[in-house]
PDB file of C-alpha atoms in Angstrom:
ATOM      1  CA  ASP A   7      97.572 127.491  86.523  1.00  0.00           C
ATOM      2  CA  THR A   8      97.978 123.746  85.949  1.00  0.00           C
ATOM      3  CA  ALA A   9     101.621 123.038  85.212  1.00  0.00           C
ATOM      4  CA  VAL A  10     101.356 119.609  83.592  1.00  0.00           C
ATOM      5  CA  SER A  11      97.906 118.548  82.461  1.00  0.00           C
ATOM      6  CA  GLN A  12      96.658 115.320  80.938  1.00  0.00           C
ATOM      7  CA  THR A  13      93.457 114.373  79.180  1.00  0.00           C
ATOM      8  CA  PRO A  14      91.467 112.343  79.748  1.00  0.00           C
ATOM      9  CA  LYS A  15      91.757 111.589  83.454  1.00  0.00           C
ATOM     10  CA  TYR A  16      89.950 108.279  83.038  1.00  0.00           C
ATOM     11  CA  LEU A  17      89.773 106.082  79.961  1.00  0.00           C
ATOM     12  CA  VAL A  18      87.779 102.858  79.790  1.00  0.00           C
ATOM     13  CA  THR A  19      87.893 100.894  76.561  1.00  0.00           C
ATOM     14  CA  GLN A  20      87.621  97.453  75.034  1.00  0.00           C
ATOM     15  CA  MET A  21      90.487  95.205  74.047  1.00  0.00           C
ATOM     16  CA  GLY A  22      91.665  95.795  70.514  1.00  0.00           C
ATOM     17  CA  ASN A  23      90.720  99.469  70.416  1.00  0.00           C
ATOM     18  CA  ASP A  24      93.111 102.334  69.698  1.00  0.00           C
ATOM     19  CA  LYS A  25      93.276 105.263  72.105  1.00  0.00           C
ATOM     20  CA  SER A  26      95.294 108.414  72.715  1.00  0.00           C
ATOM     21  CA  ILE A  27      96.289 110.314  75.838  1.00  0.00           C
ATOM     22  CA  LYS A  28      97.289 113.952  75.600  1.00  0.00           C
ATOM     23  CA  CYS A  29      99.720 115.905  77.750  1.00  0.00           C
ATOM     24  CA  GLU A  30     100.458 119.608  77.868  1.00  0.00           C
ATOM     25  CA  GLN A  31     102.860 121.601  80.027  1.00  0.00           C
ATOM     26  CA  ASN A  32     102.838 125.362  80.474  1.00  0.00           C
ATOM     27  CA  LEU A  33     106.159 125.553  82.318  1.00  0.00           C
ATOM     28  CA  GLY A  34     108.243 126.321  79.264  1.00  0.00           C
ATOM     29  CA  HIS A  35     110.164 123.079  79.771  1.00  0.00           C
ATOM     30  CA  ASP A  36     112.189 121.446  77.017  1.00  0.00           C
ATOM     31  CA  THR A  37     111.888 117.812  78.097  1.00  0.00           C
ATOM     32  CA  MET A  38     108.805 115.659  78.526  1.00  0.00           C
ATOM     33  CA  TYR A  39     108.288 112.058  79.633  1.00  0.00           C
ATOM     34  CA  TRP A  40     105.737 109.270  79.737  1.00  0.00           C
ATOM     35  CA  TYR A  41     105.672 106.868  82.704  1.00  0.00           C
ATOM     36  CA  LYS A  42     103.515 103.822  83.376  1.00  0.00           C
ATOM     37  CA  GLN A  43     102.397 103.000  86.924  1.00  0.00           C
ATOM     38  CA  ASP A  44     101.059  99.476  87.267  1.00  0.00           C
ATOM     39  CA  SER A  45      98.542  98.102  89.730  1.00  0.00           C
ATOM     40  CA  LYS A  46     101.298  97.616  92.314  1.00  0.00           C
ATOM     41  CA  LYS A  47     102.216 101.295  91.944  1.00  0.00           C
ATOM     42  CA  PHE A  48     105.508 100.487  90.265  1.00  0.00           C
ATOM     43  CA  LEU A  49     106.613 103.450  88.133  1.00  0.00           C
ATOM     44  CA  LYS A  50     108.593 102.891  84.965  1.00  0.00           C
ATOM     45  CA  ILE A  51     109.700 105.318  82.308  1.00  0.00           C
ATOM     46  CA  MET A  52     108.504 104.655  78.766  1.00  0.00           C
ATOM     47  CA  PHE A  53     109.621 107.567  76.615  1.00  0.00           C
ATOM     48  CA  SER A  54     111.219 110.979  76.765  1.00  0.00           C
ATOM     49  CA  TYR A  55     111.329 113.835  74.291  1.00  0.00           C
ATOM     50  CA  ASN A  56     113.593 116.850  74.303  1.00  0.00           C
ATOM     51  CA  ASN A  57     112.497 119.698  72.031  1.00  0.00           C
ATOM     52  CA  LYS A  58     110.391 117.295  69.990  1.00  0.00           C
ATOM     53  CA  GLU A  59     113.270 114.803  69.642  1.00  0.00           C
ATOM     54  CA  LEU A  60     112.894 111.287  71.053  1.00  0.00           C
ATOM     55  CA  ILE A  61     115.741 110.730  73.529  1.00  0.00           C
ATOM     56  CA  ILE A  62     114.557 107.819  75.669  1.00  0.00           C
ATOM     57  CA  ASN A  63     112.728 104.832  74.241  1.00  0.00           C
ATOM     58  CA  GLU A  64     112.526 102.042  76.777  1.00  0.00           C
ATOM     59  CA  THR A  65     111.538  98.479  75.975  1.00  0.00           C
ATOM     60  CA  VAL A  66     107.909  99.181  75.213  1.00  0.00           C
ATOM     61  CA  PRO A  67     105.682  97.310  72.713  1.00  0.00           C
ATOM     62  CA  ASN A  68     105.597  99.121  69.397  1.00  0.00           C
ATOM     63  CA  ARG A  69     101.832  99.421  69.857  1.00  0.00           C
ATOM     64  CA  PHE A  70     102.778 102.463  71.932  1.00  0.00           C
ATOM     65  CA  SER A  71     103.740 105.491  69.871  1.00  0.00           C
ATOM     66  CA  PRO A  72     104.550 108.868  71.375  1.00  0.00           C
ATOM     67  CA  LYS A  73     104.253 112.049  69.372  1.00  0.00           C
ATOM     68  CA  SER A  74     105.449 115.530  70.224  1.00  0.00           C
ATOM     69  CA  PRO A  75     103.928 118.173  67.941  1.00  0.00           C
ATOM     70  CA  ASP A  76     105.781 120.902  69.836  1.00  0.00           C
ATOM     71  CA  LYS A  77     107.841 121.067  73.008  1.00  0.00           C
ATOM     72  CA  ALA A  78     104.793 121.870  75.154  1.00  0.00           C
ATOM     73  CA  HIS A  79     102.849 118.785  74.094  1.00  0.00           C
ATOM     74  CA  LEU A  80     103.520 115.065  74.250  1.00  0.00           C
ATOM     75  CA  ASN A  81     100.823 112.607  73.252  1.00  0.00           C
ATOM     76  CA  LEU A  82     100.718 108.850  73.639  1.00  0.00           C
ATOM     77  CA  HIS A  83      98.864 106.713  71.126  1.00  0.00           C
ATOM     78  CA  ILE A  84      98.195 103.067  71.896  1.00  0.00           C
ATOM     79  CA  ASN A  85      97.098 100.620  69.214  1.00  0.00           C
ATOM     80  CA  SER A  86      95.339  97.289  69.710  1.00  0.00           C
ATOM     81  CA  LEU A  87      94.895  97.711  73.446  1.00  0.00           C
ATOM     82  CA  GLU A  88      95.475  94.662  75.655  1.00  0.00           C
ATOM     83  CA  LEU A  89      94.338  93.845  79.185  1.00  0.00           C
ATOM     84  CA  GLY A  90      97.908  94.295  80.417  1.00  0.00           C
ATOM     85  CA  ASP A  91      97.895  97.907  79.259  1.00  0.00           C
ATOM     86  CA  SER A  92      95.577  98.784  82.127  1.00  0.00           C
ATOM     87  CA  ALA A  93      97.538 101.174  84.324  1.00  0.00           C
ATOM     88  CA  VAL A  94      97.925 104.810  85.252  1.00  0.00           C
ATOM     89  CA  TYR A  95      99.967 106.739  82.710  1.00  0.00           C
ATOM     90  CA  PHE A  96     101.810 109.813  83.895  1.00  0.00           C
ATOM     91  CA  CYS A  97     103.246 112.585  81.818  1.00  0.00           C
ATOM     92  CA  ALA A  98     106.099 114.630  83.285  1.00  0.00           C
ATOM     93  CA  SER A  99     108.265 117.511  82.197  1.00  0.00           C
ATOM     94  CA  SER A 100     111.595 119.033  83.182  1.00  0.00           C
ATOM     95  CA  GLN A 101     113.329 122.262  82.301  1.00  0.00           C
ATOM     96  CA  ASP A 102     116.084 120.378  80.511  1.00  0.00           C
ATOM     97  CA  ARG A 103     117.371 116.808  80.201  1.00  0.00           C
ATOM     98  CA  ARG A 104     118.765 116.797  83.751  1.00  0.00           C
ATOM     99  CA  GLY A 105     116.193 118.919  85.553  1.00  0.00           C
ATOM    100  CA  THR A 106     113.640 118.038  88.205  1.00  0.00           C
ATOM    101  CA  GLN A 107     110.707 116.183  86.750  1.00  0.00           C
ATOM    102  CA  TYR A 108     107.211 117.519  87.406  1.00  0.00           C
ATOM    103  CA  PHE A 109     104.424 115.013  87.012  1.00  0.00           C
ATOM    104  CA  GLY A 110     100.913 115.445  85.700  1.00  0.00           C
ATOM    105  CA  PRO A 111      97.833 114.074  87.499  1.00  0.00           C
ATOM    106  CA  GLY A 112      97.795 110.833  85.520  1.00  0.00           C
ATOM    107  CA  THR A 113      95.387 109.048  83.196  1.00  0.00           C
ATOM    108  CA  ARG A 114      93.843 105.835  84.504  1.00  0.00           C
ATOM    109  CA  LEU A 115      93.428 103.466  81.560  1.00  0.00           C
ATOM    110  CA  THR A 116      91.202 100.435  82.010  1.00  0.00           C
ATOM    111  CA  VAL A 117      91.053  97.869  79.246  1.00  0.00           C
ATOM    112  CA  LEU A 118      88.071  95.499  79.433  1.00  0.00           C
TER     113      LEU A 118
ATOM    114  CA  GLN B   8     116.228  93.232  87.575  1.00  0.00           C
ATOM    115  CA  GLN B   9     115.201  95.746  90.213  1.00  0.00           C
ATOM    116  CA  GLN B  10     117.970  98.277  90.459  1.00  0.00           C
ATOM    117  CA  VAL B  11     116.502 100.186  93.399  1.00  0.00           C
ATOM    118  CA  LYS B  12     115.087  98.176  96.282  1.00  0.00           C
ATOM    119  CA  GLN B  13     112.776  99.961  98.715  1.00  0.00           C
ATOM    120  CA  SER B  14     111.518  98.909 102.122  1.00  0.00           C
ATOM    121  CA  PRO B  15     109.222  98.619 103.918  1.00  0.00           C
ATOM    122  CA  GLN B  16     106.269  98.189 101.593  1.00  0.00           C
ATOM    123  CA  SER B  17     103.985  99.779 104.163  1.00  0.00           C
ATOM    124  CA  LEU B  18     104.554 101.711 107.364  1.00  0.00           C
ATOM    125  CA  ILE B  19     102.227 102.823 110.110  1.00  0.00           C
ATOM    126  CA  VAL B  20     103.416 105.527 112.486  1.00  0.00           C
ATOM    127  CA  GLN B  21     101.784 107.465 115.289  1.00  0.00           C
ATOM    128  CA  LYS B  22     101.459 111.223 114.955  1.00  0.00           C
ATOM    129  CA  GLY B  23     104.658 112.854 116.155  1.00  0.00           C
ATOM    130  CA  GLY B  24     106.759 109.767 115.491  1.00  0.00           C
ATOM    131  CA  ILE B  25     109.640 109.268 113.081  1.00  0.00           C
ATOM    132  CA  SER B  26     109.022 107.553 109.753  1.00  0.00           C
ATOM    133  CA  ILE B  27     112.008 105.849 108.139  1.00  0.00           C
ATOM    134  CA  ILE B  28     112.040 104.451 104.617  1.00  0.00           C
ATOM    135  CA  ASN B  29     115.089 102.718 103.196  1.00  0.00           C
ATOM    136  CA  CYS B  30     116.415 102.202  99.691  1.00  0.00           C
ATOM    137  CA  ALA B  31     119.362 100.290  98.312  1.00  0.00           C
ATOM    138  CA  TYR B  32     120.812 100.500  94.835  1.00  0.00           C
ATOM    139  CA  GLU B  33     123.158  98.422  92.715  1.00  0.00           C
ATOM    140  CA  ASN B  34     124.300 100.689  89.907  1.00  0.00           C
ATOM    141  CA  THR B  35     127.405 102.594  90.996  1.00  0.00           C
ATOM    142  CA  ALA B  36     126.834 105.025  88.123  1.00  0.00           C
ATOM    143  CA  PHE B  37     123.823 106.498  89.927  1.00  0.00           C
ATOM    144  CA  ASP B  38     124.563 110.067  90.980  1.00  0.00           C
ATOM    145  CA  TYR B  39     121.186 111.596  91.808  1.00  0.00           C
ATOM    146  CA  PHE B  40     118.780 110.260  94.418  1.00  0.00           C
ATOM    147  CA  PRO B  41     115.376 111.938  94.728  1.00  0.00           C
ATOM    148  CA  TRP B  42     112.408 111.070  96.882  1.00  0.00           C
ATOM    149  CA  TYR B  43     108.905 111.556  95.521  1.00  0.00           C
ATOM    150  CA  GLN B  44     105.638 111.817  97.454  1.00  0.00           C
ATOM    151  CA  GLN B  45     102.387 110.672  95.876  1.00  0.00           C
ATOM    152  CA  PHE B  46      98.903 111.255  97.236  1.00  0.00           C
ATOM    153  CA  PRO B  47      95.972 109.126  96.020  1.00  0.00           C
ATOM    154  CA  GLY B  48      94.784 110.227  92.611  1.00  0.00           C
ATOM    155  CA  LYS B  49      97.734 112.565  92.098  1.00  0.00           C
ATOM    156  CA  GLY B  50     101.034 112.417  90.317  1.00  0.00           C
ATOM    157  CA  PRO B  51     104.307 111.998  92.206  1.00  0.00           C
ATOM    158  CA  ALA B  52     105.887 115.228  93.436  1.00  0.00           C
ATOM    159  CA  LEU B  53     109.544 115.778  94.261  1.00  0.00           C
ATOM    160  CA  LEU B  54     110.078 115.975  98.003  1.00  0.00           C
ATOM    161  CA  ILE B  55     113.829 116.152  98.434  1.00  0.00           C
ATOM    162  CA  ALA B  56     116.906 114.973  96.543  1.00  0.00           C
ATOM    163  CA  ILE B  57     120.566 114.283  97.277  1.00  0.00           C
ATOM    164  CA  ARG B  58     123.783 113.755  95.370  1.00  0.00           C
ATOM    165  CA  PRO B  59     126.483 111.318  96.574  1.00  0.00           C
ATOM    166  CA  ASP B  60     128.960 114.039  97.531  1.00  0.00           C
ATOM    167  CA  VAL B  61     127.042 114.679 100.779  1.00  0.00           C
ATOM    168  CA  SER B  62     125.947 112.232 103.460  1.00  0.00           C
ATOM    169  CA  GLU B  63     122.851 114.067 104.624  1.00  0.00           C
ATOM    170  CA  LYS B  64     120.390 116.657 103.402  1.00  0.00           C
ATOM    171  CA  LYS B  65     117.635 118.186 105.469  1.00  0.00           C
ATOM    172  CA  GLU B  66     114.610 120.196 104.390  1.00  0.00           C
ATOM    173  CA  GLY B  67     112.216 120.968 107.190  1.00  0.00           C
ATOM    174  CA  ARG B  68     111.008 117.710 108.729  1.00  0.00           C
ATOM    175  CA  PHE B  69     112.430 115.638 105.874  1.00  0.00           C
ATOM    176  CA  THR B  70     115.994 114.320 105.875  1.00  0.00           C
ATOM    177  CA  ILE B  71     117.836 112.099 103.418  1.00  0.00           C
ATOM    178  CA  SER B  72     120.725 110.076 104.787  1.00  0.00           C
ATOM    179  CA  PHE B  73     123.136 108.681 102.201  1.00  0.00           C
ATOM    180  CA  ASN B  74     125.733 105.926 102.621  1.00  0.00           C
ATOM    181  CA  LYS B  75     127.776 105.676  99.439  1.00  0.00           C
ATOM    182  CA  SER B  76     129.910 102.710 100.518  1.00  0.00           C
ATOM    183  CA  ALA B  77     126.838 100.680 101.437  1.00  0.00           C
ATOM    184  CA  LYS B  78     124.914 101.938  98.403  1.00  0.00           C
ATOM    185  CA  GLN B  79     121.979 102.827 100.607  1.00  0.00           C
ATOM    186  CA  PHE B  80     119.919 105.931 101.265  1.00  0.00           C
ATOM    187  CA  SER B  81     116.972 106.606 103.476  1.00  0.00           C
ATOM    188  CA  LEU B  82     114.232 109.145 104.099  1.00  0.00           C
ATOM    189  CA  HIS B  83     113.477 110.234 107.633  1.00  0.00           C
ATOM    190  CA  ILE B  84     110.287 112.128 108.375  1.00  0.00           C
ATOM    191  CA  MET B  85     110.460 113.746 111.790  1.00  0.00           C
ATOM    192  CA  ASP B  86     107.336 114.651 113.772  1.00  0.00           C
ATOM    193  CA  SER B  87     105.188 112.722 111.305  1.00  0.00           C
ATOM    194  CA  GLN B  88     101.737 114.179 110.691  1.00  0.00           C
ATOM    195  CA  PRO B  89      98.513 112.654 109.338  1.00  0.00           C
ATOM    196  CA  GLY B  90      98.940 114.899 106.286  1.00  0.00           C
ATOM    197  CA  ASP B  91     102.157 113.017 105.506  1.00  0.00           C
ATOM    198  CA  SER B  92     100.111 109.883 104.782  1.00  0.00           C
ATOM    199  CA  ALA B  93     100.993 109.076 101.183  1.00  0.00           C
ATOM    200  CA  THR B  94     103.083 106.745  99.068  1.00  0.00           C
ATOM    201  CA  TYR B  95     106.777 107.545  99.006  1.00  0.00           C
ATOM    202  CA  PHE B  96     109.099 106.533  96.203  1.00  0.00           C
ATOM    203  CA  CYS B  97     112.849 106.627  96.172  1.00  0.00           C
ATOM    204  CA  ALA B  98     114.532 106.906  92.809  1.00  0.00           C
ATOM    205  CA  ALA B  99     117.968 107.073  91.281  1.00  0.00           C
ATOM    206  CA  SER B 100     119.464 108.136  88.001  1.00  0.00           C
ATOM    207  CA  PRO B 101     122.919 107.794  86.497  1.00  0.00           C
ATOM    208  CA  GLN B 102     125.284 110.500  85.420  1.00  0.00           C
ATOM    209  CA  GLY B 103     125.556 110.822  81.691  1.00  0.00           C
ATOM    210  CA  GLY B 104     123.026 109.450  79.288  1.00  0.00           C
ATOM    211  CA  SER B 105     120.681 111.341  77.059  1.00  0.00           C
ATOM    212  CA  ALA B 106     118.426 112.451  79.920  1.00  0.00           C
ATOM    213  CA  ARG B 107     117.822 112.041  83.644  1.00  0.00           C
ATOM    214  CA  GLN B 108     116.404 108.531  83.451  1.00  0.00           C
ATOM    215  CA  LEU B 109     114.876 107.812  86.859  1.00  0.00           C
ATOM    216  CA  THR B 110     114.674 104.261  88.183  1.00  0.00           C
ATOM    217  CA  PHE B 111     112.061 104.123  90.933  1.00  0.00           C
ATOM    218  CA  GLY B 112     111.791 101.920  93.987  1.00  0.00           C
ATOM    219  CA  SER B 113     108.607  99.977  94.567  1.00  0.00           C
ATOM    220  CA  GLY B 114     107.071 102.550  96.928  1.00  0.00           C
ATOM    221  CA  THR B 115     106.168 102.709 100.611  1.00  0.00           C
ATOM    222  CA  GLN B 116     102.620 103.343 101.740  1.00  0.00           C
ATOM    223  CA  LEU B 117     102.921 105.539 104.848  1.00  0.00           C
ATOM    224  CA  THR B 118      99.988 105.928 107.220  1.00  0.00           C
ATOM    225  CA  VAL B 119     100.297 108.372 110.093  1.00  0.00           C
ATOM    226  CA  LEU B 120      97.686 107.774 112.761  1.00  0.00           C
ATOM    227  CA  PRO B 121      96.193 110.809 114.528  1.00  0.00           C
TER     228      PRO B 121
END
């Protein structure tokens, strides 16, 4: 019954490693998003895809690369992880580009 | 540049009291103002939203008041309950653009004492 799911929930890794976070939505939505929530709980959009097309690409280091294999999935790959990448990453989806955004449970990334 | 300023950072209210959280924005192109509620370990969830063509919207115990000329909006939680204890985020997004790009406030940690 989970609407927007993310795996893994927790991710602990060393600096310099490459990691991926996966997101899936079973709501039949066309648009998906990645947000970063920092240690002060500040939420900022990173990327958005609509029907597998990248439509929002905020000022994010190019070590971050989103990929949408189909409109129900949006993955986030991070290369050469840095300490400052430690945060909670949220996936969200909406029915269309202007619809209400539904958030997943988040992935807490800790870079040591 | 923080486009949506939220206050207070934290708020403690007695059960049954009124919780008030305020937000101010700068971008006059914003046309959609949602409030999100986030419990520890969970993702944000839409609570209530308003557009600038109305000055107030009420859903149960939650009310948004909107002042377009002052570029301010606020969330009022009436009869606050311990279960309302959470972090609340205001947000705003502009008309147009390729998608509804939300700009969030910095959040308010609400604690409702029993």
